[in-house]
Amino acid sequence: MYLELEKERNASATAANKAMGMIACLQEEKAAVLMEARQFQRVVEQKSMHDQEAIEGLREVIARIEEEKRELEEENEFYRSIEVTPCADRGEHTCSKHVVAYRTFLFC
């Protein structure tokens, strides 16, 4: 009977040692996975920040282009509104006095 009891104790101790070894191994794997996940999260956050900066830069470029487009459309509208009358003695066209004022404004 003592012999069987000793065998049971040895078997229990061996099983407990194996279980503790498996727990330690799983804890190491968990720590490695958590470290990798944190590193991946940092990389994703950095990329996201970079992307947001790029988006903001593109928005600024778009705003400048839209402003330039608006200015060009206004200038185009101004030129369309100018009366052009033929000059009888030279065969040229002369514009109303607004052109002179506008050109003076542009080049000052």
Short mmCIF file of C-alpha atoms in Angstrom, two decimals, residues 36-86:
data_model
loop_
_atom_site.label_atom_id
_atom_site.label_comp_id
_atom_site.label_asym_id
_atom_site.label_seq_id
_atom_site.Cartn_x
_atom_site.Cartn_y
_atom_site.Cartn_z
CA GLU A 36 4.51 42.35 -30.45
CA ALA A 37 0.96 43.74 -30.28
CA ARG A 38 2.17 46.91 -28.53
CA GLN A 39 4.90 47.39 -31.10
CA PHE A 40 2.40 46.90 -33.92
CA GLN A 41 0.03 49.39 -32.27
CA ARG A 42 2.83 51.99 -32.07
CA VAL A 43 3.63 51.48 -35.76
CA VAL A 44 -0.05 51.84 -36.68
CA GLU A 45 -0.36 55.03 -34.60
CA GLN A 46 2.75 56.53 -36.24
CA LYS A 47 1.45 55.68 -39.70
CA SER A 48 -1.92 57.16 -38.84
CA MET A 49 -0.27 60.38 -37.64
CA HIS A 50 1.79 60.55 -40.84
CA ASP A 51 -1.32 59.97 -42.94
CA GLN A 52 -3.19 62.73 -41.09
CA GLU A 53 -0.32 65.15 -41.75
CA ALA A 54 -0.36 64.21 -45.44
CA ILE A 55 -4.14 64.70 -45.60
CA GLU A 56 -3.83 68.13 -43.98
CA GLY A 57 -1.12 69.09 -46.45
CA LEU A 58 -3.30 68.02 -49.36
CA ARG A 59 -6.23 69.98 -47.96
CA GLU A 60 -4.05 73.10 -47.87
CA VAL A 61 -2.98 72.52 -51.48
CA ILE A 62 -6.61 72.08 -52.53
CA ALA A 63 -7.59 75.28 -50.70
CA ARG A 64 -4.83 77.23 -52.49
CA ILE A 65 -5.84 75.81 -55.87
CA GLU A 66 -9.50 76.64 -55.23
CA GLU A 67 -8.56 80.20 -54.22
CA GLU A 68 -6.44 80.60 -57.35
CA LYS A 69 -9.27 79.19 -59.46
CA ARG A 70 -11.71 81.64 -57.89
CA GLU A 71 -9.36 84.56 -58.59
CA LEU A 72 -8.90 83.45 -62.19
CA GLU A 73 -12.65 83.09 -62.66
CA GLU A 74 -13.14 86.63 -61.31
CA GLU A 75 -10.47 87.94 -63.65
CA ASN A 76 -12.04 86.08 -66.56
CA GLU A 77 -15.45 87.51 -65.66
CA PHE A 78 -13.94 90.99 -65.54
CA TYR A 79 -12.44 90.64 -69.00
CA ARG A 80 -15.70 89.29 -70.37
CA SER A 81 -17.51 92.35 -69.03
CA ILE A 82 -15.21 94.82 -70.78
CA GLU A 83 -16.65 96.52 -73.81
CA VAL A 84 -14.41 96.19 -76.85
CA THR A 85 -15.01 98.70 -79.61
CA PRO A 86 -13.24 98.75 -82.97
#
